[in-house]
PDB file of C-alpha atoms and ligand atoms in Angstrom:
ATOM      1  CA  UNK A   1     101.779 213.247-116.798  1.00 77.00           C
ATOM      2  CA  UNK A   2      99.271 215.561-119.056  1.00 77.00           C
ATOM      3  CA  UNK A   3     101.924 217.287-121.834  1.00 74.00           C
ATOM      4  CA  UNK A   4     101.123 220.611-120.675  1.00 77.00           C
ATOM      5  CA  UNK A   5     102.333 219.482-117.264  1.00 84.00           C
ATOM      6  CA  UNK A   6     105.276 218.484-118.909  1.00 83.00           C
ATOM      7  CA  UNK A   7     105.729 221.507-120.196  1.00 85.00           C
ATOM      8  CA  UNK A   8     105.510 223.835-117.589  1.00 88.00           C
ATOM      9  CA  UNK A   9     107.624 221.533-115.338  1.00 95.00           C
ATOM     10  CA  UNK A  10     110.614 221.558-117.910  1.00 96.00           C
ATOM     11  CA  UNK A  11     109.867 225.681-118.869  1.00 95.00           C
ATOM     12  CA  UNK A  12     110.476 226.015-115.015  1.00 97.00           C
ATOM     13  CA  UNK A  13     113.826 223.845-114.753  1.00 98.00           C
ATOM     14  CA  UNK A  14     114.866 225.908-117.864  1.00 98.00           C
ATOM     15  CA  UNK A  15     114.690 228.824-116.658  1.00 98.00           C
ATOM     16  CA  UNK A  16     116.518 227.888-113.538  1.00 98.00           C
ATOM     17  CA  UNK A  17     119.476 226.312-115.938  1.00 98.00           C
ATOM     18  CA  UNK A  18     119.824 228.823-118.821  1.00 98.00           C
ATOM     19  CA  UNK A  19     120.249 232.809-119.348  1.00 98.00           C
ATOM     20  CA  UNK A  20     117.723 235.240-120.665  1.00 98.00           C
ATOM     21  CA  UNK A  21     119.041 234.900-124.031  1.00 98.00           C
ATOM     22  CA  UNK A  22     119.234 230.790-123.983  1.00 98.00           C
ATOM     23  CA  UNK A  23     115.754 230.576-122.454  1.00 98.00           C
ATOM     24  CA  UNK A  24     113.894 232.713-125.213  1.00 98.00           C
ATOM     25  CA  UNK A  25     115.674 230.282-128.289  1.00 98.00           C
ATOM     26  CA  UNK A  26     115.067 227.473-126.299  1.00 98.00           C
ATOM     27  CA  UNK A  27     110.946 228.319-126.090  1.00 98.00           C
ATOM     28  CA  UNK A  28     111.720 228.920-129.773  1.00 98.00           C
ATOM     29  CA  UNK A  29     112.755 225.797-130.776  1.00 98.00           C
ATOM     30  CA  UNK A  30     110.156 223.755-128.683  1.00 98.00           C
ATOM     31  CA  UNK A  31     107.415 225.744-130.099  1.00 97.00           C
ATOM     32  CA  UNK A  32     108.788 225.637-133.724  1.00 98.00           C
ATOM     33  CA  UNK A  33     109.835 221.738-133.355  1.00 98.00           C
ATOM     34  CA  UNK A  34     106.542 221.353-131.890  1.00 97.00           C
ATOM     35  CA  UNK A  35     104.398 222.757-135.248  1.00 98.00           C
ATOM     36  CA  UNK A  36     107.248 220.644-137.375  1.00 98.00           C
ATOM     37  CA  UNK A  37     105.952 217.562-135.769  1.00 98.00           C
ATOM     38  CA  UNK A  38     102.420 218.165-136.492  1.00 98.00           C
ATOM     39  CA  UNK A  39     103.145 218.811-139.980  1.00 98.00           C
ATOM     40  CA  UNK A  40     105.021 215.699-140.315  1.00 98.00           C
ATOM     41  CA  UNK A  41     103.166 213.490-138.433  1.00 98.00           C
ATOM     42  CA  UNK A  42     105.288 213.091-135.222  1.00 97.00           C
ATOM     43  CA  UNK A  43     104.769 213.129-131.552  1.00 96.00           C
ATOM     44  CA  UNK A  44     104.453 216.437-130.687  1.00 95.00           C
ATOM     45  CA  UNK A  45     104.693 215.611-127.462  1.00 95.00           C
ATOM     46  CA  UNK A  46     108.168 214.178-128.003  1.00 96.00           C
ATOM     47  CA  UNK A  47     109.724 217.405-130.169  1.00 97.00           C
ATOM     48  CA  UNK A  48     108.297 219.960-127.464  1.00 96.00           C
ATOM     49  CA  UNK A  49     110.332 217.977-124.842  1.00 97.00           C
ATOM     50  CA  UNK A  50     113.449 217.726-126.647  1.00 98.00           C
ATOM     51  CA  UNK A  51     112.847 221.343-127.645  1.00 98.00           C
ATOM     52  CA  UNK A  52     112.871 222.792-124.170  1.00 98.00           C
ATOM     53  CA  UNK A  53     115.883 220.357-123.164  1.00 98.00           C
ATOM     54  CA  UNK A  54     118.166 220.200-126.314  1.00 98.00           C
ATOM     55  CA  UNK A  55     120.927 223.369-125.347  1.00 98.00           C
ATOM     56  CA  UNK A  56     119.852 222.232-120.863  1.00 98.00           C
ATOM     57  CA  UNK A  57     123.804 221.855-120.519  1.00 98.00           C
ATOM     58  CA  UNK A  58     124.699 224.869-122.977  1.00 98.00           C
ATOM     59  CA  UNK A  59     125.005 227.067-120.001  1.00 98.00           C
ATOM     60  CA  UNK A  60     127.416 225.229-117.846  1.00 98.00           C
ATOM     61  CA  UNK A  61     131.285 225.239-117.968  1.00 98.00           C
ATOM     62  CA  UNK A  62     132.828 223.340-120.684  1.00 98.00           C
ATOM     63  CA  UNK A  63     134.426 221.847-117.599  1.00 98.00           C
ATOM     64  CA  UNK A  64     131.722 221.112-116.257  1.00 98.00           C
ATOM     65  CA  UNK A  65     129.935 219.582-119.166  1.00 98.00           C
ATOM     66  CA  UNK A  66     133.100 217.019-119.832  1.00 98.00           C
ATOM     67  CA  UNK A  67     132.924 215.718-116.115  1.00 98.00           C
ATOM     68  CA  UNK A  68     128.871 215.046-117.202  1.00 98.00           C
ATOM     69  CA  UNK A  69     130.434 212.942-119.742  1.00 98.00           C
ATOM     70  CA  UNK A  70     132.683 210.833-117.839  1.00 98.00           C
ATOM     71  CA  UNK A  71     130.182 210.668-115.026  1.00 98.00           C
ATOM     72  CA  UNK A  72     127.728 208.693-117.319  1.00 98.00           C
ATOM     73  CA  UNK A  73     130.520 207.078-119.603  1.00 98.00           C
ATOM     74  CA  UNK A  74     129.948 209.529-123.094  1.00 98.00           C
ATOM     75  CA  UNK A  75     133.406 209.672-124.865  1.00 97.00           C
ATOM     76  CA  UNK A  76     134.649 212.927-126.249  1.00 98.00           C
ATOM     77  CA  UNK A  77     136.275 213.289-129.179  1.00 97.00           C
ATOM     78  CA  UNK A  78     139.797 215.092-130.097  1.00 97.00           C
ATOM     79  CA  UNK A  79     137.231 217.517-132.074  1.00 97.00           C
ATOM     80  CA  UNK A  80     135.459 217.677-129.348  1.00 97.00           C
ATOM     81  CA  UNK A  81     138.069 218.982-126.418  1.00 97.00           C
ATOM     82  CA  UNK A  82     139.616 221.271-129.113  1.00 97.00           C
ATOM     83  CA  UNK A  83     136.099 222.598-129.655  1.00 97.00           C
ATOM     84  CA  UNK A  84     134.179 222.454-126.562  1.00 98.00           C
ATOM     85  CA  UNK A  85     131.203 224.264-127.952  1.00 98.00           C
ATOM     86  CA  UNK A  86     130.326 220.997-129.535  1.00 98.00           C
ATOM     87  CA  UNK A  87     129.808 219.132-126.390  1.00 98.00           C
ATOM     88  CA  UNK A  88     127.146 220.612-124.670  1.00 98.00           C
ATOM     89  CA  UNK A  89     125.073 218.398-127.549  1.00 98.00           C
ATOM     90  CA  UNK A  90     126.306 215.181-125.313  1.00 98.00           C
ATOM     91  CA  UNK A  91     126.261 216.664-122.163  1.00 98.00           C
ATOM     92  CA  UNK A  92     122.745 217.521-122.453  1.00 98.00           C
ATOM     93  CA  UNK A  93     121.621 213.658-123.436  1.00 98.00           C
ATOM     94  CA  UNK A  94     123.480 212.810-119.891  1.00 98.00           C
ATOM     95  CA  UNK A  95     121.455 215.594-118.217  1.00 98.00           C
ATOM     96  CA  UNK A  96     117.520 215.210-119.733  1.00 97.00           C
ATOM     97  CA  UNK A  97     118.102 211.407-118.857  1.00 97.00           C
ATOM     98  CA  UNK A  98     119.613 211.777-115.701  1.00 97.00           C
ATOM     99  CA  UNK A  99     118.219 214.671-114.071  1.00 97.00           C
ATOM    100  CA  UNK A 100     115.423 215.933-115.860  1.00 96.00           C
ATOM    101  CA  UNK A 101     114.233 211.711-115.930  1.00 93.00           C
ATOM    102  CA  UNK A 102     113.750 211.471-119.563  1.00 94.00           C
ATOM    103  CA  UNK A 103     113.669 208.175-120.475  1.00 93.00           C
ATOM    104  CA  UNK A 104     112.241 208.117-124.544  1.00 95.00           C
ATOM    105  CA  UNK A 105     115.322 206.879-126.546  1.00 97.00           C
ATOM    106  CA  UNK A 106     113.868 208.743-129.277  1.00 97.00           C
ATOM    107  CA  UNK A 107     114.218 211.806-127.460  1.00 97.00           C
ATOM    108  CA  UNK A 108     117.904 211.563-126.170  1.00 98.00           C
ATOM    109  CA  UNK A 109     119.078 211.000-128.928  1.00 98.00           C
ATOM    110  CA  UNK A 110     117.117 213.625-130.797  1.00 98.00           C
ATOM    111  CA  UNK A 111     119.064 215.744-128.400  1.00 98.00           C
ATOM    112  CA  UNK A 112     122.502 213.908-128.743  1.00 98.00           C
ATOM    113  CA  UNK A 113     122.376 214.937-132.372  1.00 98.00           C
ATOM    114  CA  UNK A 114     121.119 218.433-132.270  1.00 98.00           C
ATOM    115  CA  UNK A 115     124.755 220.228-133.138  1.00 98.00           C
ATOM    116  CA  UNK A 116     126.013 217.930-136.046  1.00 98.00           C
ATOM    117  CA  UNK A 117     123.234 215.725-136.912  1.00 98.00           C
ATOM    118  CA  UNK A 118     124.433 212.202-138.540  1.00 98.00           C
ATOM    119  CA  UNK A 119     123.917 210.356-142.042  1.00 98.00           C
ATOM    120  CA  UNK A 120     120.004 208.489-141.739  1.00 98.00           C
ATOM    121  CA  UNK A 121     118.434 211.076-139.399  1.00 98.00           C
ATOM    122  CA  UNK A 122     114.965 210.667-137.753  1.00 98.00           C
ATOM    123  CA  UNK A 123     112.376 212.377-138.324  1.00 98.00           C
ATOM    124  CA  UNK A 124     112.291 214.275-134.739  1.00 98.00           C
ATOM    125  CA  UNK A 125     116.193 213.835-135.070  1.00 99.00           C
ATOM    126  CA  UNK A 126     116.001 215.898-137.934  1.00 98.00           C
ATOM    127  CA  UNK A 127     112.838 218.644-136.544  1.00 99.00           C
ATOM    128  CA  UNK A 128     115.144 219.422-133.778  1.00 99.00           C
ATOM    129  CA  UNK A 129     118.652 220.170-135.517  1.00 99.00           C
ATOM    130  CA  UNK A 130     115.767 221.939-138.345  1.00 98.00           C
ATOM    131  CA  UNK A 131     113.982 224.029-135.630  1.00 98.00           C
ATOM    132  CA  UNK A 132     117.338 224.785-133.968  1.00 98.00           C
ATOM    133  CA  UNK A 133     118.448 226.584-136.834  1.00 98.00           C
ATOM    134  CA  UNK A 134     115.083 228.481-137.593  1.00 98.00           C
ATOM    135  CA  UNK A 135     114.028 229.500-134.847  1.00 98.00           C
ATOM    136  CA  UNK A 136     112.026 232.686-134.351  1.00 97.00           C
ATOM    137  CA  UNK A 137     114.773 234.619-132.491  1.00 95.00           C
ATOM    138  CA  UNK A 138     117.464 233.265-134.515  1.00 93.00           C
ATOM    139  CA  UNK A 139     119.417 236.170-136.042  1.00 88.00           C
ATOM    140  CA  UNK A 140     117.923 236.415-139.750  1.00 84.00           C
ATOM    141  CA  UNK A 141     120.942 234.142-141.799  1.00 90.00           C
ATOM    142  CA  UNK A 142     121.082 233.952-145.203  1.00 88.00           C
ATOM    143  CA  UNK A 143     118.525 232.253-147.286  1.00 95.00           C
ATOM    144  CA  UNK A 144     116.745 232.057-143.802  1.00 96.00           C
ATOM    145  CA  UNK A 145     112.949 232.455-145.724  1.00 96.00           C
ATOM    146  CA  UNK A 146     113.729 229.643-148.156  1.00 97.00           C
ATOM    147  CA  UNK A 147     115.217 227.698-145.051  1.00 98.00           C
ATOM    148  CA  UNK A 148     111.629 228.218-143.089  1.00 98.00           C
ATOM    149  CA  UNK A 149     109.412 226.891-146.001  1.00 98.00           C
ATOM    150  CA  UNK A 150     111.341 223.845-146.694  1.00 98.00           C
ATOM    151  CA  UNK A 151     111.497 222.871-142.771  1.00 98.00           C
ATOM    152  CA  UNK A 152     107.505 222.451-143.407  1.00 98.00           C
ATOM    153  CA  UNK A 153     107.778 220.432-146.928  1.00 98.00           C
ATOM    154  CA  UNK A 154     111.336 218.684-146.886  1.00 98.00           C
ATOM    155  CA  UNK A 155     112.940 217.819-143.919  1.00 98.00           C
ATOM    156  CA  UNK A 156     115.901 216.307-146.068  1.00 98.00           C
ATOM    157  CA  UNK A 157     115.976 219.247-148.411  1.00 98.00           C
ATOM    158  CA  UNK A 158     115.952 221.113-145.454  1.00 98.00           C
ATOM    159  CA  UNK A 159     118.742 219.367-143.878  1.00 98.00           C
ATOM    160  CA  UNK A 160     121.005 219.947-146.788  1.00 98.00           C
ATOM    161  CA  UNK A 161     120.381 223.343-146.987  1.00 98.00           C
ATOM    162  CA  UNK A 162     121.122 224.042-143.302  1.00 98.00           C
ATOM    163  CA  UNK A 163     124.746 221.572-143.560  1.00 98.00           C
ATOM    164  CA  UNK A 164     125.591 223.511-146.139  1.00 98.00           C
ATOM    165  CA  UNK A 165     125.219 227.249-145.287  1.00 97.00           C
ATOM    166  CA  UNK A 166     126.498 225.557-141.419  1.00 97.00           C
ATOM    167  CA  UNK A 167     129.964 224.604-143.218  1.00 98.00           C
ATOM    168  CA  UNK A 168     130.492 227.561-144.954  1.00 97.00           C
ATOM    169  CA  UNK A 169     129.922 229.624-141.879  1.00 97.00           C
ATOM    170  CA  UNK A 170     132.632 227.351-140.654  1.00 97.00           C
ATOM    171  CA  UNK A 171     135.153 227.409-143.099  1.00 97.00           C
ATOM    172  CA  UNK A 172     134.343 231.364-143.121  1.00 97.00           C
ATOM    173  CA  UNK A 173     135.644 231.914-139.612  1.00 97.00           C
ATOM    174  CA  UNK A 174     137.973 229.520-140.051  1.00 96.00           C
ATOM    175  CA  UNK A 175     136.873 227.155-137.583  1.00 97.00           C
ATOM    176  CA  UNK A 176     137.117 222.896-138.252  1.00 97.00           C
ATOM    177  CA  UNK A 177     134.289 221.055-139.283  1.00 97.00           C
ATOM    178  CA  UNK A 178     132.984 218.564-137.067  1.00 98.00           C
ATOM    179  CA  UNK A 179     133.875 215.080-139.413  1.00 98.00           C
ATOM    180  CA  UNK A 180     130.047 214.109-138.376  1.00 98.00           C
ATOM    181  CA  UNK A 181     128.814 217.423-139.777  1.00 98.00           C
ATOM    182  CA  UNK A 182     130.931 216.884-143.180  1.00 98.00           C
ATOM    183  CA  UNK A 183     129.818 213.232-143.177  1.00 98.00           C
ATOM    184  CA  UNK A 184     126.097 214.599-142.392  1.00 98.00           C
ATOM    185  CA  UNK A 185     125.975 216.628-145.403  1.00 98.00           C
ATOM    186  CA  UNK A 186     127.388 214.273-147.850  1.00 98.00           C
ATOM    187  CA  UNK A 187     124.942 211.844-146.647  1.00 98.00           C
ATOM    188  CA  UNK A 188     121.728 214.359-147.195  1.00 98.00           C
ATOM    189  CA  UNK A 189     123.557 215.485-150.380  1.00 98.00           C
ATOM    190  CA  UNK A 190     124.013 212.002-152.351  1.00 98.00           C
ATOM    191  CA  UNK A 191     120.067 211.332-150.923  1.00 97.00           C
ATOM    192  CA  UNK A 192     119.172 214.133-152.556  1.00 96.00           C
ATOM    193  CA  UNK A 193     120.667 213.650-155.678  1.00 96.00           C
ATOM    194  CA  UNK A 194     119.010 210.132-155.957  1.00 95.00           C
ATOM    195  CA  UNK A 195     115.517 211.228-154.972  1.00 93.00           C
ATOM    196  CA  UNK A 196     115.612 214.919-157.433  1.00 89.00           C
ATOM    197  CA  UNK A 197     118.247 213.865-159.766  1.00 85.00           C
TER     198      UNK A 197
HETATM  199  O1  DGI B   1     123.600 225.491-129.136  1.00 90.83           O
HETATM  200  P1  DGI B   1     123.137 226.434-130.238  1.00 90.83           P
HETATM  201  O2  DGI B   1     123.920 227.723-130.243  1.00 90.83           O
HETATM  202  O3  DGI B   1     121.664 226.674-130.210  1.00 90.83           O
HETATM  203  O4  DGI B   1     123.419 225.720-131.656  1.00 90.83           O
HETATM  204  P2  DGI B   1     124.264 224.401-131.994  1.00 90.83           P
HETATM  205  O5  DGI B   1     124.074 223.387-130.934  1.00 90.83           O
HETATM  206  O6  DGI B   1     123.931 224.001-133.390  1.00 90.83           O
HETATM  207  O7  DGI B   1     125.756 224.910-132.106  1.00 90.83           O
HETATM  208  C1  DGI B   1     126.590 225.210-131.078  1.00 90.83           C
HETATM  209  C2  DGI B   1     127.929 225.662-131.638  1.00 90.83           C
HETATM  210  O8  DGI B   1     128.531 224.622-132.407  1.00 90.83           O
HETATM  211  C3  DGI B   1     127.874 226.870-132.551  1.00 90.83           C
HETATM  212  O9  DGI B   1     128.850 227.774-132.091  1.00 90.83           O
HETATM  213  C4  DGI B   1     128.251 226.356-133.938  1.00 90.83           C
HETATM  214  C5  DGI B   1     129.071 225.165-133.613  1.00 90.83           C
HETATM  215  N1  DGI B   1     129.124 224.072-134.621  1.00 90.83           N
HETATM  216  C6  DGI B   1     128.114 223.457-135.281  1.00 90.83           C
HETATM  217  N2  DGI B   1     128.604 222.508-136.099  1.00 90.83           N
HETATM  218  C7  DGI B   1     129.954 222.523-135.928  1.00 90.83           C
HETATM  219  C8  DGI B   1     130.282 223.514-134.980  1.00 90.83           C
HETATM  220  N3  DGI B   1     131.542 223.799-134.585  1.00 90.83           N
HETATM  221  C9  DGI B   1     132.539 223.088-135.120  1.00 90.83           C
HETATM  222  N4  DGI B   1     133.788 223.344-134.763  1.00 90.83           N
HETATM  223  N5  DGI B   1     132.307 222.130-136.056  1.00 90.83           N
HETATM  224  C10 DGI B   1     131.039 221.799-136.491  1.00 90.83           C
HETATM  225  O10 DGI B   1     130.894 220.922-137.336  1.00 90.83           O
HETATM  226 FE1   FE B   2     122.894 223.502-129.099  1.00 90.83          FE
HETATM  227 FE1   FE B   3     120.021 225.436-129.576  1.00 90.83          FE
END
């Protein structure tokens, strides 16, 4: 299949899947993960689809979401159950393999990793927890502008910045940490500190 029959088949399915509001951020972040790849010489092809399907399980129950789990053998973690915003990141690997027949590894796991990331990103990895974060009709955070320019230089930079305004939020609202998102940041921290000083 042509990608812009790709496309429109998985902008239909979304829109069948998500709300008003999840539909517009998910066009967002397939559109903005779409121009990341082309700057940094990735399939775009392969960051549109993970765009559109990254937050396809967002809208279900959390109950829901953990029986997609156990249907296709995906353990959840105690973080996990005691916050089941986190899973829909899992859920939605089960879901673009299994019914929306995506079968690039690449791409699964792309959207596997959208919520916390992991230490030693890929590149599209990395575009789609990026273009998550920036997209258009995100609400304008805090160093948002510097956030946007760096997502088209620096992916790691990038990274770093986004882990670290992401944990603050956290610990601001007094919410845990996902270990994988602490672990994340150290990761993109001690990489930058070897590559800038
Ligand atoms: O699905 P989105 O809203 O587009 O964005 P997302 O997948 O990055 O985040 C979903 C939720 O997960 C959001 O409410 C923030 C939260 N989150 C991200 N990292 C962590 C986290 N929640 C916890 N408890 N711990 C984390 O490390
Ligand atoms: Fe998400
Ligand atoms: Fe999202």
């Amino acid at each position: 299949m042509k990608i812009i029959e790709i496309s429109h088949k998985l902008r239909k399915e979304m829109k069948l899947v998500l709300n008003a509001d999840r539909f517009d951020h998910t066009l967002g972040v397939a559109y903005t993960a779409a121009n990341m790849a082309a700057v940094h010489d990735i399939s775009v092809e392969k960051a549109l689809i993970a765009g559109y399907l990254h937050d396809c399980a967002k809208n279900l129950e959390h109950d829901e979401q953990i029986k997609i789990c156990k249907k296709y053998g995906v353990e959840i973690s105690d973080i996990e159950k005691r916050n089941p915003s986190l899973i829909h990141a899992k859920a939605g690997m089960c879901l673009a393999e299994h019914r929306y027949g995506v079968d690039d590894k690449e791409i699964l796991s792309a959207i596997r990793w959208h919520t916390t990331g992991h230490p030693g990103m890929t590149d599209l990895e990395k575009i789609v927890f990026i273009a998550d974060f920036i997209e258009p009709n995100r609400k304008p955070l805090e160093h948002m502008d510097q956030i946007r320019k760096e997502a088209f230089k620096d992916l790691d930079k990038c990274m770093l910045y986004i882990l670290r305004d992401t944990l603050n939020y956290l610990k601001n609202i007094d919410k845990e940490s996902d270990p994988m998102t602490e672990e994340t940041y150290a990761y993109y921290l001690e990489k930058d500190k070897v590559k800038n000083g």
